[in-house]
Short mmCIF file of C-alpha atoms in Angstrom, two decimals:
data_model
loop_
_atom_site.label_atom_id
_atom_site.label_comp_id
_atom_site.label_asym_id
_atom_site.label_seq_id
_atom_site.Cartn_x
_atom_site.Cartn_y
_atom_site.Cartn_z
CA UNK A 494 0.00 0.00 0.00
CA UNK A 495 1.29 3.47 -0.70
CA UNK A 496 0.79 7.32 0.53
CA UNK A 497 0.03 7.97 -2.75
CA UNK A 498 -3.38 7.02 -4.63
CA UNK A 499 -2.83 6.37 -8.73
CA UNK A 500 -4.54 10.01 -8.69
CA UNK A 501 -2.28 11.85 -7.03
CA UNK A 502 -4.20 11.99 -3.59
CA UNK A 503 -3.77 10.72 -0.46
CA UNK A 504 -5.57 8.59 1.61
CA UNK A 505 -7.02 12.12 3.51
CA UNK A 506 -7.75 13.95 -0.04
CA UNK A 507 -4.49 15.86 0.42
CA UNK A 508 -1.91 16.46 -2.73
CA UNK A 509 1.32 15.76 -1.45
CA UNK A 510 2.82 19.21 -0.80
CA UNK A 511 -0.58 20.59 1.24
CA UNK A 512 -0.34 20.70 4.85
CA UNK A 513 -3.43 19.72 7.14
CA UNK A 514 -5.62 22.45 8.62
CA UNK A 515 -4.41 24.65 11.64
CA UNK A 516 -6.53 25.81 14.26
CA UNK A 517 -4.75 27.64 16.99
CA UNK A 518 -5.66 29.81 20.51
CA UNK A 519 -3.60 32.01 22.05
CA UNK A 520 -3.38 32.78 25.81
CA UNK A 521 -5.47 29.20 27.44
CA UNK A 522 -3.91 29.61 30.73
CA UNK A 523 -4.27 32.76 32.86
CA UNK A 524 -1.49 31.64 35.22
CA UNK A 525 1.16 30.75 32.63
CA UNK A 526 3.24 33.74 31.35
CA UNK A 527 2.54 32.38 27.74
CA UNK A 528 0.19 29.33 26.52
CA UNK A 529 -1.06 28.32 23.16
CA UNK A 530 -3.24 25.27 22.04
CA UNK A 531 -2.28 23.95 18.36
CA UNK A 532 -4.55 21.64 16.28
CA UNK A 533 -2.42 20.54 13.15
CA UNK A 534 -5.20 18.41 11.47
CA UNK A 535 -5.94 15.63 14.10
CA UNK A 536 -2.88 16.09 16.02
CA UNK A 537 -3.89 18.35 19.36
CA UNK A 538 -0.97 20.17 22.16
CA UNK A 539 -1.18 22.25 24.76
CA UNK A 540 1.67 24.50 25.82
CA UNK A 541 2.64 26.45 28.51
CA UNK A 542 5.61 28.62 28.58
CA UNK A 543 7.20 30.36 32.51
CA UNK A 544 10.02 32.67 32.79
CA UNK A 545 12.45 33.71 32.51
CA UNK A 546 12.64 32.93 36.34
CA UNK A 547 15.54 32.35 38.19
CA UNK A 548 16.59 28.72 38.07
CA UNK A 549 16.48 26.36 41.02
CA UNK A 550 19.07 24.21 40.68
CA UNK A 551 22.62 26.62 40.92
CA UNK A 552 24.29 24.15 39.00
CA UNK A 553 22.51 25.00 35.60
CA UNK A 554 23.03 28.32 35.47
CA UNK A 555 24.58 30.35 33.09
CA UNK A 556 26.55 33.72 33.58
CA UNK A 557 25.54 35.28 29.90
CA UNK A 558 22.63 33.86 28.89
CA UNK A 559 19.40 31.38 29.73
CA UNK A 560 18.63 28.02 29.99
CA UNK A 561 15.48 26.82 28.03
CA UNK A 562 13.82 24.11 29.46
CA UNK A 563 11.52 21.85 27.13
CA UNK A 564 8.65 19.01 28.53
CA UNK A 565 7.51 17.03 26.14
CA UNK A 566 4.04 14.12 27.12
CA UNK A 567 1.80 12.54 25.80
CA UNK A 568 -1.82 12.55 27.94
CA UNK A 569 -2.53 8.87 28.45
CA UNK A 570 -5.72 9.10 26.12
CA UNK A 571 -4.19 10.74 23.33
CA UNK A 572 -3.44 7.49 21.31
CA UNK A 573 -4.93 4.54 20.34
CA UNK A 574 -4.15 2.15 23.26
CA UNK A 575 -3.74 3.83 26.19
CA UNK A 576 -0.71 4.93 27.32
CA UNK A 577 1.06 3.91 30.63
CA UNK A 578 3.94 6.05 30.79
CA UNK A 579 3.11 9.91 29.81
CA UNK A 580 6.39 11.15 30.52
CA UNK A 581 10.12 10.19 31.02
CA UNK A 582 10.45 7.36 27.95
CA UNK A 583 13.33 7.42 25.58
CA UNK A 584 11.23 9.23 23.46
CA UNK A 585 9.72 12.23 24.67
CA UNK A 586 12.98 12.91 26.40
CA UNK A 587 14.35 13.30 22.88
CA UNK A 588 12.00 15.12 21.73
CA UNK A 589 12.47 17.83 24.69
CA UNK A 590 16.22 17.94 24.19
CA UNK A 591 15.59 18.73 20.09
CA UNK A 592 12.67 21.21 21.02
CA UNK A 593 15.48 22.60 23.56
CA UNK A 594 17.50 23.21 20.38
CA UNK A 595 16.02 24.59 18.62
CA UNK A 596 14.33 27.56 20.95
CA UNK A 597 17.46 28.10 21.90
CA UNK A 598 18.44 28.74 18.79
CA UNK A 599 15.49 31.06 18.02
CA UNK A 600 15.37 32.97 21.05
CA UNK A 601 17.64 36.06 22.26
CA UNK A 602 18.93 33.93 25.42
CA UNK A 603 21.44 36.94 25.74
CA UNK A 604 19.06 39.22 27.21
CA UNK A 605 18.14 37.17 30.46
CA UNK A 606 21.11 35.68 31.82
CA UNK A 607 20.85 33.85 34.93
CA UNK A 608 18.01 33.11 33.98
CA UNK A 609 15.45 29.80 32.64
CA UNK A 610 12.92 29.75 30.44
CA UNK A 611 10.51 26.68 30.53
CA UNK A 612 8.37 25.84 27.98
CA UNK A 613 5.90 22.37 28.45
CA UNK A 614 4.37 20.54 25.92
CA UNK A 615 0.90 17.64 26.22
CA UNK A 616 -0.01 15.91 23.21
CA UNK A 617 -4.04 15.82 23.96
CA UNK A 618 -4.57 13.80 20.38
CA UNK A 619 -1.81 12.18 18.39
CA UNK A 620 -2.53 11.94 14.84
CA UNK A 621 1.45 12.18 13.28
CA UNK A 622 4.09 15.06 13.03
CA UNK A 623 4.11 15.62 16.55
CA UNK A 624 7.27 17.00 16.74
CA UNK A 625 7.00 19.10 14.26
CA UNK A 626 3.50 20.41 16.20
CA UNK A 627 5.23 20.63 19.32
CA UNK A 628 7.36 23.21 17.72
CA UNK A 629 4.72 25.27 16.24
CA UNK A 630 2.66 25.22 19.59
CA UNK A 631 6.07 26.32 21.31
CA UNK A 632 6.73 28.96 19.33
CA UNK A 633 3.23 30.19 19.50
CA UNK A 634 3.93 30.32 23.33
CA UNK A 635 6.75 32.11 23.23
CA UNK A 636 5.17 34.65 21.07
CA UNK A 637 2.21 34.87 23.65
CA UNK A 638 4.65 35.26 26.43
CA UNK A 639 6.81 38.00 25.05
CA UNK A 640 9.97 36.61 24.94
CA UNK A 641 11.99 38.16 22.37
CA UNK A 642 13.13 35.91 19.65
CA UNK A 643 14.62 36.29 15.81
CA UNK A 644 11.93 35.15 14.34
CA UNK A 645 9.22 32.43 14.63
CA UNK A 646 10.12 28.83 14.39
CA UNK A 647 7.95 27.04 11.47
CA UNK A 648 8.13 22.92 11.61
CA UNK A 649 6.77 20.33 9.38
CA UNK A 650 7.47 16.53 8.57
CA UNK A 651 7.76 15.26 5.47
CA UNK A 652 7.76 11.52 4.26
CA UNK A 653 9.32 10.19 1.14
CA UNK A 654 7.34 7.44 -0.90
CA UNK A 655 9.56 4.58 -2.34
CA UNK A 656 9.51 6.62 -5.97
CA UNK A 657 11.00 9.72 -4.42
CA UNK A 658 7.74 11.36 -4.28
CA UNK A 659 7.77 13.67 -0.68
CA UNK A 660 4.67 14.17 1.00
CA UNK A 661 4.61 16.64 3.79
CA UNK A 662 2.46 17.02 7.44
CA UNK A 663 2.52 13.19 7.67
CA UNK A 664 -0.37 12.15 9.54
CA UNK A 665 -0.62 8.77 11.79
CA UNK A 666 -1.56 6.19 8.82
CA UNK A 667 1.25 7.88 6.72
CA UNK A 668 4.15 7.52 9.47
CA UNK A 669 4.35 3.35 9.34
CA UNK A 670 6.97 1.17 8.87
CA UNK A 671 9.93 1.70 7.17
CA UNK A 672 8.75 4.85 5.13
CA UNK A 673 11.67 7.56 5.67
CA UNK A 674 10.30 10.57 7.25
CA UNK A 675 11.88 14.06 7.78
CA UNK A 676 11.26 16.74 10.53
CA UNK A 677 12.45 20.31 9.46
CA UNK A 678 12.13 23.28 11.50
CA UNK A 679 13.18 26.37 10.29
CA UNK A 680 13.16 30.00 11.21
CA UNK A 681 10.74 32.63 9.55
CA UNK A 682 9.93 29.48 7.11
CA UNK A 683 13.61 30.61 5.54
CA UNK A 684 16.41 28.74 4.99
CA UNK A 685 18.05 28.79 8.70
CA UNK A 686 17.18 25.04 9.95
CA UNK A 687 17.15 25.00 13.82
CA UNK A 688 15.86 21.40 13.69
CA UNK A 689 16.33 18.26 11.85
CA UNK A 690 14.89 14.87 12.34
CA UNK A 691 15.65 11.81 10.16
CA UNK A 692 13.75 8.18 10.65
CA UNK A 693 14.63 5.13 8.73
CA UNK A 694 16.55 4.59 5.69
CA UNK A 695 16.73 7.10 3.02
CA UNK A 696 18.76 7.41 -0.66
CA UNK A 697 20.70 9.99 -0.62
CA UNK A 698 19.22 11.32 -4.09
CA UNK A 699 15.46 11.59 -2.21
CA UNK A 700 17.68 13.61 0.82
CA UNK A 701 17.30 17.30 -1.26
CA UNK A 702 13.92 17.05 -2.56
CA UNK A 703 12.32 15.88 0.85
CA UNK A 704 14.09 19.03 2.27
CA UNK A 705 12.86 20.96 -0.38
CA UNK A 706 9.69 20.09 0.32
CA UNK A 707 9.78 20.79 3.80
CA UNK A 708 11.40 23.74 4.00
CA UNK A 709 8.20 24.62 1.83
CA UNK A 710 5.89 23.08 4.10
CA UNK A 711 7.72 24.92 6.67
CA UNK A 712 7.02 28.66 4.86
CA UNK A 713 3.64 27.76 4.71
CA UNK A 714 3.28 26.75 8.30
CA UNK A 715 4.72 30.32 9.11
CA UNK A 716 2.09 32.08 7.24
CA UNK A 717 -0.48 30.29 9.48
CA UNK A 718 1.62 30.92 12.57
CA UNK A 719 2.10 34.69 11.08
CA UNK A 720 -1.47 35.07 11.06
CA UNK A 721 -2.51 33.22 14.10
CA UNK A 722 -0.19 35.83 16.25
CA UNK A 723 -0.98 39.09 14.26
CA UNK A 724 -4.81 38.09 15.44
CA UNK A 725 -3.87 37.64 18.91
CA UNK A 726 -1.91 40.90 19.60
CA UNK A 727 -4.73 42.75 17.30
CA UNK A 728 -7.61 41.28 19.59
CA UNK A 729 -4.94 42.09 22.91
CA UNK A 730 -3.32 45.34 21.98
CA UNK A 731 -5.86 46.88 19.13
CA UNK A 732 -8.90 47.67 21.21
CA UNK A 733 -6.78 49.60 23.96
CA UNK A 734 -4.26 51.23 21.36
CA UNK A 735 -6.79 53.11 19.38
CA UNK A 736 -6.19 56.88 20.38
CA UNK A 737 -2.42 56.31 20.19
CA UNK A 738 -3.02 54.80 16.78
CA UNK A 739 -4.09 57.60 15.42
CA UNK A 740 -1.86 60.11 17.65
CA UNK A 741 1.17 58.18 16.10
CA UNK A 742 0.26 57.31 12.61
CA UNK A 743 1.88 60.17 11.18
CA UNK A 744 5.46 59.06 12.96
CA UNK A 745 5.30 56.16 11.36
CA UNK A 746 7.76 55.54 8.17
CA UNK A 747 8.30 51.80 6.20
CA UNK A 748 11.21 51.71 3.95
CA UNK A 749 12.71 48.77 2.32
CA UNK B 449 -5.82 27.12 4.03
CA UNK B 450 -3.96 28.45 0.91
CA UNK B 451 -0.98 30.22 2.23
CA UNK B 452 0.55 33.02 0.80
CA UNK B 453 4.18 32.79 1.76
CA UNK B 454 6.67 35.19 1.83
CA UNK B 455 9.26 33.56 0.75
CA UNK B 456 12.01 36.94 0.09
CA UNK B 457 12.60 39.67 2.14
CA UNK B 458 9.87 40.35 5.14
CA UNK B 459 8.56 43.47 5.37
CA UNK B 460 6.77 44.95 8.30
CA UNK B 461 3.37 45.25 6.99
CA UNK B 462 1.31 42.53 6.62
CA UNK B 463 0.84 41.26 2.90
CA UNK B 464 -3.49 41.94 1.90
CA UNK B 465 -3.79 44.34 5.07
CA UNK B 466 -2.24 47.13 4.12
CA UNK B 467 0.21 49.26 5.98
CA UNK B 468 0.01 48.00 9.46
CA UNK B 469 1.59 48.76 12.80
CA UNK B 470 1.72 45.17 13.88
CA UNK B 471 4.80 43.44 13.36
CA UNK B 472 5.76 40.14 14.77
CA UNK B 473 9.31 38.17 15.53
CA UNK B 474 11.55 38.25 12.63
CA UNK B 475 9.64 40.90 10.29
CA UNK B 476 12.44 43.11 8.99
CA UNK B 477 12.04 46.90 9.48
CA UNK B 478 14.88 48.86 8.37
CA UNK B 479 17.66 49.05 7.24
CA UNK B 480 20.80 50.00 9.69
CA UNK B 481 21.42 53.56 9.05
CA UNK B 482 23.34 56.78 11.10
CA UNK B 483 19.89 57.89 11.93
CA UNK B 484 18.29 54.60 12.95
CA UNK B 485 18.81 52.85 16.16
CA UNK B 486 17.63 49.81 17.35
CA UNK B 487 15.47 49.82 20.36
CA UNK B 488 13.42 47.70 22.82
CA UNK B 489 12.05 44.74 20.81
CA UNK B 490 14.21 44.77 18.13
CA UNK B 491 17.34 43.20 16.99
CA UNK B 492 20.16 43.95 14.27
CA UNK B 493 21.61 41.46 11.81
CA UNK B 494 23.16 41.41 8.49
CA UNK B 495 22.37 45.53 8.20
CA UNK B 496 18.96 45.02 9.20
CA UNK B 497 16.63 46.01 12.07
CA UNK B 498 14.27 42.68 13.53
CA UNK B 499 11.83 42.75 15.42
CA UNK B 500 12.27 40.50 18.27
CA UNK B 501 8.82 40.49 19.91
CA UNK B 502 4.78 40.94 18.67
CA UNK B 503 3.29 44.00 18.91
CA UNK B 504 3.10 47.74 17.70
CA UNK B 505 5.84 49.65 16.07
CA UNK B 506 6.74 52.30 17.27
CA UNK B 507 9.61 55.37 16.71
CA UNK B 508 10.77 58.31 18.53
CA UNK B 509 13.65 60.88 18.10
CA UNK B 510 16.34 61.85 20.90
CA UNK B 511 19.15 64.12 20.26
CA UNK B 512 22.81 62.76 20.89
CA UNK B 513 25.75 65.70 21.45
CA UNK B 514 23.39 67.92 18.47
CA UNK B 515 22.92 64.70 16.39
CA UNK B 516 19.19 63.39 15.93
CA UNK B 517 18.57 59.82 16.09
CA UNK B 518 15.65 58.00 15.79
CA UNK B 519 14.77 55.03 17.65
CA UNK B 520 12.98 51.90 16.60
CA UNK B 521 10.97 50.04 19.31
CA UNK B 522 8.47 47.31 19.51
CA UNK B 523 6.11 46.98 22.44
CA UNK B 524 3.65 44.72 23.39
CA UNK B 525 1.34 46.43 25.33
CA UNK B 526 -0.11 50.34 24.35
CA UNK B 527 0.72 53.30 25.85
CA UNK B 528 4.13 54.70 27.23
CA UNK B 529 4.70 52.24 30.14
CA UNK B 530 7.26 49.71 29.82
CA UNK B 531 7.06 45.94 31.25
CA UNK B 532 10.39 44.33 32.76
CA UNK B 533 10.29 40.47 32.96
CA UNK B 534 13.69 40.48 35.14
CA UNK B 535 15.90 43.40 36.98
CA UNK B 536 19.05 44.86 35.41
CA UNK B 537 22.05 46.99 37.04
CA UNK B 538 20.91 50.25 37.84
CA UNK B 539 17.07 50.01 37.56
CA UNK B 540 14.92 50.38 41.05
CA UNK B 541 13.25 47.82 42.35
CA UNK B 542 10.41 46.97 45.18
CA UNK B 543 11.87 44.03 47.32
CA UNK B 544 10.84 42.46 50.56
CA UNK B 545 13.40 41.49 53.21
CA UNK B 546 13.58 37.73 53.98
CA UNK B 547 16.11 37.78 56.72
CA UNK B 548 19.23 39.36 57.85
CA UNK B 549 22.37 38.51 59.15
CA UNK B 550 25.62 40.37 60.10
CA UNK B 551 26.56 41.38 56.93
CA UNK B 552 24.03 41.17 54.34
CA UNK B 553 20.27 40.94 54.18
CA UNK B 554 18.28 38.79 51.70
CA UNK B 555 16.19 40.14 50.18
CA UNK B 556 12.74 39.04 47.58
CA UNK B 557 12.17 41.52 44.63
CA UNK B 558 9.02 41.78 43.42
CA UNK B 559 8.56 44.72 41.24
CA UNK B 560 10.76 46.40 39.11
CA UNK B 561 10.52 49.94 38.92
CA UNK B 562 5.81 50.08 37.56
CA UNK B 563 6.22 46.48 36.50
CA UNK B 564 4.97 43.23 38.79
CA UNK B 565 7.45 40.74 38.16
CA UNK B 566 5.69 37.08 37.60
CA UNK B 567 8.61 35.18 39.38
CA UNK B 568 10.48 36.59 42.45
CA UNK B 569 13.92 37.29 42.30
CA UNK B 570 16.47 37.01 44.87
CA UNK B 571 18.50 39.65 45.68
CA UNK B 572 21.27 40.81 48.18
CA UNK B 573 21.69 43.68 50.50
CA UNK B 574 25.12 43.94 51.84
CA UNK B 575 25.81 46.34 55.10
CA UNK B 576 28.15 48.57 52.87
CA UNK B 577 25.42 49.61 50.83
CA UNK B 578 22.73 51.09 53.45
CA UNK B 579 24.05 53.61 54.20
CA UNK B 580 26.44 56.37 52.81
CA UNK B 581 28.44 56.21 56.33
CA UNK B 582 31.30 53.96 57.09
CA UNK B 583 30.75 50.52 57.46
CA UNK B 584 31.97 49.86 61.18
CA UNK B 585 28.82 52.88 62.02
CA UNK B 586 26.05 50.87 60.72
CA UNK B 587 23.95 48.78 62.57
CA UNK B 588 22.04 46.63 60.39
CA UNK B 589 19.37 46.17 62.54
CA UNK B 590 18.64 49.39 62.87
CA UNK B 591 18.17 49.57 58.94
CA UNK B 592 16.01 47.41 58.19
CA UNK B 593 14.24 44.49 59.58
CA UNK B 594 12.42 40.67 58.06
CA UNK B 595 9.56 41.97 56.58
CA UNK B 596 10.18 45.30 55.32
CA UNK B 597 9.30 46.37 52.29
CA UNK B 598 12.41 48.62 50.71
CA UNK B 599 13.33 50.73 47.32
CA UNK B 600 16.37 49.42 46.24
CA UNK B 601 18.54 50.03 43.51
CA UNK B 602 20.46 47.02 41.34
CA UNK B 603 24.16 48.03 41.39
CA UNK B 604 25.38 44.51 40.13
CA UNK B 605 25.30 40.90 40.43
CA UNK B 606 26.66 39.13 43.73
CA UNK B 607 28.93 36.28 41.57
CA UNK B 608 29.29 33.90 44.63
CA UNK B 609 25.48 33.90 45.90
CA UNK B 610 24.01 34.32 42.59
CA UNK B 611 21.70 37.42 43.31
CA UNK B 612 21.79 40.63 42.28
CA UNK B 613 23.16 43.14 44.71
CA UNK B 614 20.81 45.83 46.17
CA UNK B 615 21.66 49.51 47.33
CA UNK B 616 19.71 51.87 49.33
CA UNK B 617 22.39 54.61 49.47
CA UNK B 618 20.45 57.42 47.54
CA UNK B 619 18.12 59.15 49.65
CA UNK B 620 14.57 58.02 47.98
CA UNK B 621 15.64 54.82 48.78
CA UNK B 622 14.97 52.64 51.91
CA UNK B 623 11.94 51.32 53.96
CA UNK B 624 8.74 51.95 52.87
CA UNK B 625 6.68 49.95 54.87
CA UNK B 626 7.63 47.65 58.19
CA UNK B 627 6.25 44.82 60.24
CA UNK B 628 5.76 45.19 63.41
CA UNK B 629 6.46 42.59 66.65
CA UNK B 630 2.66 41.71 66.55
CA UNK B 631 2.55 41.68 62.82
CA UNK B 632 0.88 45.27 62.38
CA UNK B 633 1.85 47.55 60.18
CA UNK B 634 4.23 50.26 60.60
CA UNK B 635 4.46 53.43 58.35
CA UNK B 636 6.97 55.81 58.56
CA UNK B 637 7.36 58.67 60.49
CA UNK B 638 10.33 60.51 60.60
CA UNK B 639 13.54 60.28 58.33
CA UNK B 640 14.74 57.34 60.71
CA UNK B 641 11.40 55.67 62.44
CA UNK B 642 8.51 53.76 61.63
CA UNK B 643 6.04 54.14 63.84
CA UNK B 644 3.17 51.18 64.34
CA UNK B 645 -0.35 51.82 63.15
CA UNK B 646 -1.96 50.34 66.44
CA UNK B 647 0.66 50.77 69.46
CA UNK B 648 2.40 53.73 68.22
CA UNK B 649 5.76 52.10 69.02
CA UNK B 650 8.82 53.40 66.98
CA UNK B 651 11.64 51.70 65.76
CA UNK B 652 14.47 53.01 63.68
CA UNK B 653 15.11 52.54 60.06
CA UNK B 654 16.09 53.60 56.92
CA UNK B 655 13.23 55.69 55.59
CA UNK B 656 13.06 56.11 51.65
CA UNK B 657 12.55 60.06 51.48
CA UNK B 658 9.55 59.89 49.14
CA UNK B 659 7.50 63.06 49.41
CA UNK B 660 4.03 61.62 49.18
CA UNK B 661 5.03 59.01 51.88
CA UNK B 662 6.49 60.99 54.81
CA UNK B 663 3.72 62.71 56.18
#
């Protein structure tokens, strides 16, 4: 069986380059300093980003710059069978060290030394990519939190069918067996790669156009992220901003 | 969704909404000019001015030694105020002493300068810096006391203790507000007491001279 009907779909109506649907919200948790909740097609997280705070443990510190801390589970309902251990398997552990990565990366860790940064993921529904999610959620946190970084982190997952064919935003029924499958996360959805994943065997010919393709994926993924934060600091800053909107319009000059 | 991607340079208005003020992490602004600075929010690289967080743009100008300059800044809530997420040397911050010893006292901070800060940070509050006097004069106890609430400024970082050192040498600086022995409150009185709001006792301290305060 392939990804790939003899019509060019997949099994999901997709074409191989479209990425599932996003739904996002922005600010869940009142008590968090940033949250987000992510839906990337079937695939739901919850995120909740505190700090910078100053670190418990002395040991960890750092003199110039701060420590991001990344928490990555999976509730116990979210897949098919349930699951006994939520936390602490080989697994999500190495998915919190890339997510550490990468953010770190991303964000301007120079201006808070001494400082930590946590950011915690839960996978409510796993339907594929979840790494690649867990980024986009975690980014959206940041955002919500107001930690300054260069840019938004855009991930996505691409698979490669046995003809060299990539298909990206892998759901669950796509990531099977031995079919190679690619996790790219990338800054602004440009070229700088914070994050990459490899699983399975790949030819080294399919390597460049499955990147290709998600880098892609990835620009599109940071439109939707674009426009999911852009609505969130309209609907937080807009309604409160509108005398100084119009006392400051005239200062304001764009030039290329 | 089909996405319209952006995939040259990013510019700081919003592609289909016109010229907007809203800019999010990694739009590019400017470019790096003798008239242009980078401000709060914002970030240079490769000749160009990033901004680092979401929100509104916004510029002002300042004059440097007869030289105008104009300042790029992104903030994320409206209005002039500012929001600090940690303390840095030299701003002022509202702390709350934890305990003293014979040197030092420790010391909570909670705000700094108009800003709440969501996590407390520890700070430091040596005997040298109460008190423009010399050191063998000062009684600590008589300066402050567990409990107090004191303006403090942030003249560094303490590198064996990890916490930022404290200074209440300036005049504005000090107590604010007390504890008493039965856990009322004690306001301030003089330039040196605190006097309790419900036995009238007074104790000496470091009074912050704040006009509004010292009536």
């Amino acid at each position: 069986m392939s990804i790939i009907s003899e019509h060019g779909y997949r099994q999901d109506g997709r074409k191989p380059h479209q990425i599932r649907n996003l739904n996002y919200k922005l600010g869940v948790y009142s008590q968090a300093d940033g949250s987000a909740y992510l839906e990337q097609g079937n695939t739901k997280i919850l995120c909740a980003v505190y700090g910078p705070y100053e670190p418990k443990q002395r040991s960890r510190l750092l003199e110039d710059r701060c420590i991001i801390n990344c928490q990555y589970s999976m509730a116990t309902f979210s897949t098919n069978e349930r699951k006994e251990r939520p936390r602490g398997d080989r697994r999500s552990l190495e998915f919190a060290r890339l997510m550490e990565k990468a953010f770190e990366a991303a964000i301007l860790t120079e201006n808070y030394p001494r400082s930590q940064i946590d950011v915690f993921c839960e996978l409510l529904q796993a339907d594929g990519s979840h790494l690649a999610a867990c980024v986009n959620v975690g980014t959206l946190a940041l955002a919500d939190a107001g930690v300054p970084m260069r840019g938004l982190i855009a991930a996505a997952s691409c698979a490669c069918t046995p003809d060299g064919l990539a298909c990206v935003d892998v759901n669950s029924r796509e990531e099977m067996g031995i079919i190679p499958r690619l996790t790219v996360a990338t800054i602004s959805g440009q070229d700088a790669i914070v994050l990459a994943e490899l699983q399975n065997r790949l030819h080294k010919n399919h390597l460049i156009l499955i990147l290709e393709a998600a880098r892609k994926a990835t620009a599109h993924v940071h439109s939707c992220l674009e426009a999911a934060v852009l609505t969130h600091i309209k609907a937080a800053i807009g309604l409160s901003s509108t005398t100084d909107n119009d006392m400051e319009r005239d200062n304001i000059r764009f030039s290329d | 969704m089909k996405a319209d991607s952006n995939s040259g340079s990013n510019i700081a208005c919003s592609v289909g909404e016109g010229c907007s003020k809203y800019v999010i992490p990694g739009d590019r602004l400017f470019p790096i000019s003798e008239q242009l600075k980078a401000g709060i929010g914002t970030y240079e690289l490769f000749g160009h001015i990033y901004a680092s967080l979401a929100g509104t743009l916004h510029m002002y100008t300042t004059t440097e030694r007869d030289k105008e300059t104009k300042i790029v800044e992104v903030r994320r809530e409206s209005g002039k105020e500012k929001r600090h997420v940690m303390p840095y040397v030299g701003c002022i911050v509202t702390a709350k002493v934890q305990n003293i010893g014979q040197r030092f006292a420790k010391c909570s901070i909670h705000c700094v300068e108009c800003s709440v800060l969501s996590h407390e940070f520890n700070g430091i509050l040596r005997k040298e810096d109460i008190m423009p006097i010399e050191k063998e004069k000062i009684k600590l106890e008589q300066c402050v006391h567990p409990g107090d609430v004191i303006l403090a400024r942030v003249i560094g970082f303490g590198d064996n203790q990890h916490s930022y050192l404290l200074s209440t040498i300036e005049d504005e600086l000090g107590v604010v507000s007390s504890v008493g022995d039965l856990g009322e409150r004690m306001v301030p009185c003089s330039f040196s007491e605190v006097k309790s709001v419900v036995t009238n006792a007074r104790e000496p301290r470091k009074v912050a001279r704040i006009p509004d305060l010292n009536c």
